[in-house]
mmCIF file of C-alpha atoms in Angstrom:
data_model
loop_
_atom_site.group_PDB
_atom_site.id
_atom_site.type_symbol
_atom_site.label_atom_id
_atom_site.label_comp_id
_atom_site.label_asym_id
_atom_site.label_seq_id
_atom_site.Cartn_x
_atom_site.Cartn_y
_atom_site.Cartn_z
ATOM 1 C CA UNK L 221 -41.030 -10.553 25.107
ATOM 2 C CA UNK L 222 -39.580 -13.291 22.917
ATOM 3 C CA UNK L 223 -41.740 -16.089 21.622
ATOM 4 C CA UNK L 224 -40.113 -19.388 22.568
ATOM 5 C CA UNK L 225 -41.635 -21.180 19.561
ATOM 6 C CA UNK L 226 -39.656 -19.176 17.003
ATOM 7 C CA UNK L 227 -36.567 -20.920 15.713
ATOM 8 C CA UNK L 228 -33.293 -19.320 14.836
ATOM 9 C CA UNK L 229 -32.424 -19.553 11.133
ATOM 10 C CA UNK L 230 -29.922 -22.320 10.489
ATOM 11 C CA UNK L 231 -26.931 -21.276 8.436
ATOM 12 C CA UNK L 232 -24.934 -23.817 6.458
ATOM 13 C CA UNK L 233 -21.554 -22.279 7.345
ATOM 14 C CA UNK L 234 -20.173 -20.731 10.495
ATOM 15 C CA UNK L 235 -18.772 -17.264 11.019
ATOM 16 C CA UNK L 236 -15.250 -18.571 10.290
ATOM 17 C CA UNK L 237 -16.311 -19.835 6.874
ATOM 18 C CA UNK L 238 -17.909 -16.526 5.904
ATOM 19 C CA UNK L 239 -14.836 -14.585 7.031
ATOM 20 C CA UNK L 240 -12.588 -16.819 4.927
ATOM 21 C CA UNK L 241 -14.937 -16.337 1.948
ATOM 22 C CA UNK L 242 -14.722 -12.558 2.265
ATOM 23 C CA UNK L 243 -10.916 -12.724 2.321
ATOM 24 C CA UNK L 244 -11.004 -14.887 -0.821
ATOM 25 C CA UNK L 245 -13.271 -12.403 -2.589
ATOM 26 C CA UNK L 246 -10.918 -9.540 -1.662
ATOM 27 C CA UNK L 247 -7.886 -11.434 -3.023
ATOM 28 C CA UNK L 248 -9.715 -12.212 -6.292
ATOM 29 C CA UNK L 249 -10.786 -8.583 -6.643
ATOM 30 C CA UNK L 250 -7.195 -7.426 -6.140
ATOM 31 C CA UNK L 251 -6.114 -9.827 -8.865
ATOM 32 C CA UNK L 252 -8.615 -8.373 -11.314
ATOM 33 C CA UNK L 253 -7.629 -4.811 -10.318
ATOM 34 C CA UNK L 254 -3.980 -5.619 -11.157
ATOM 35 C CA UNK L 255 -5.107 -7.043 -14.515
ATOM 36 C CA UNK L 256 -7.011 -3.902 -15.504
ATOM 37 C CA UNK L 257 -5.666 -1.269 -17.869
ATOM 38 C CA UNK L 258 -2.469 -1.229 -19.894
ATOM 39 C CA UNK L 259 -4.110 -0.954 -23.265
ATOM 40 C CA UNK L 260 -3.841 1.775 -25.835
ATOM 41 C CA UNK L 261 -6.617 3.832 -27.428
ATOM 42 C CA UNK L 262 -4.740 3.858 -30.741
ATOM 43 C CA UNK L 263 -4.489 0.365 -32.277
ATOM 44 C CA UNK L 264 -1.331 1.317 -34.178
ATOM 45 C CA UNK L 265 0.605 2.210 -30.994
ATOM 46 C CA UNK L 266 2.162 -0.644 -29.024
ATOM 47 C CA UNK L 267 1.963 -0.189 -25.282
ATOM 48 C CA UNK L 268 4.616 -2.153 -23.418
ATOM 49 C CA UNK L 269 2.765 -1.902 -20.114
ATOM 50 C CA UNK L 270 0.472 -4.711 -21.259
ATOM 51 C CA UNK L 271 3.387 -7.057 -20.464
ATOM 52 C CA UNK L 272 3.997 -5.645 -16.993
ATOM 53 C CA UNK L 273 4.934 -8.253 -14.333
ATOM 54 C CA UNK L 274 1.765 -7.334 -12.404
ATOM 55 C CA UNK L 275 -0.459 -8.389 -15.312
ATOM 56 C CA UNK L 276 1.553 -11.431 -16.352
ATOM 57 C CA UNK L 277 2.486 -13.003 -12.972
ATOM 58 C CA UNK L 278 0.950 -11.264 -9.989
ATOM 59 C CA UNK L 279 -2.673 -10.883 -11.119
ATOM 60 C CA UNK L 280 -3.230 -14.498 -12.256
ATOM 61 C CA UNK L 281 -1.448 -15.775 -9.137
ATOM 62 C CA UNK L 282 -3.749 -13.708 -6.901
ATOM 63 C CA UNK L 283 -6.857 -14.969 -8.681
ATOM 64 C CA UNK L 284 -5.750 -18.614 -8.350
ATOM 65 C CA UNK L 285 -4.887 -18.104 -4.665
ATOM 66 C CA UNK L 286 -8.277 -16.456 -4.116
ATOM 67 C CA UNK L 287 -10.073 -19.383 -5.738
ATOM 68 C CA UNK L 288 -8.131 -21.751 -3.482
ATOM 69 C CA UNK L 289 -9.172 -19.730 -0.440
ATOM 70 C CA UNK L 290 -12.805 -19.896 -1.568
ATOM 71 C CA UNK L 291 -12.643 -23.684 -1.991
ATOM 72 C CA UNK L 292 -11.033 -23.988 1.445
ATOM 73 C CA UNK L 293 -13.780 -21.796 2.970
ATOM 74 C CA UNK L 294 -16.456 -24.089 1.549
ATOM 75 C CA UNK L 295 -14.773 -27.315 2.700
ATOM 76 C CA UNK L 296 -13.443 -26.161 6.097
ATOM 77 C CA UNK L 297 -15.450 -27.626 8.945
ATOM 78 C CA UNK L 298 -19.009 -27.068 7.746
ATOM 79 C CA UNK L 299 -21.491 -26.442 10.525
ATOM 80 C CA UNK L 300 -23.665 -29.450 11.301
#
C-alpha cells in the first residue's frame, strides 16, 4: 500500500533532456577516441599518423558538436 503523503522526487530536466545529454556524451567520447593514439615510442622516429585527418579535423569537430548538443540539452525546455 502506497503512502499518499510521500512526494515524488522533482527532477530539474525531463526525460528528453537526459536523452539528449547522453547523445552529447557519446559524441564527445567518440571525438576523444578518434584523437587517441598515433604517437611513437621512439622519440627519434616521426610517425605521420599523428597528422591523420581523423585527428586533425574529425575529432575536434565531434567534440565541438558534442559540446553544442550538451548546451542544447541544458537549455531545451527545462521542466517547470
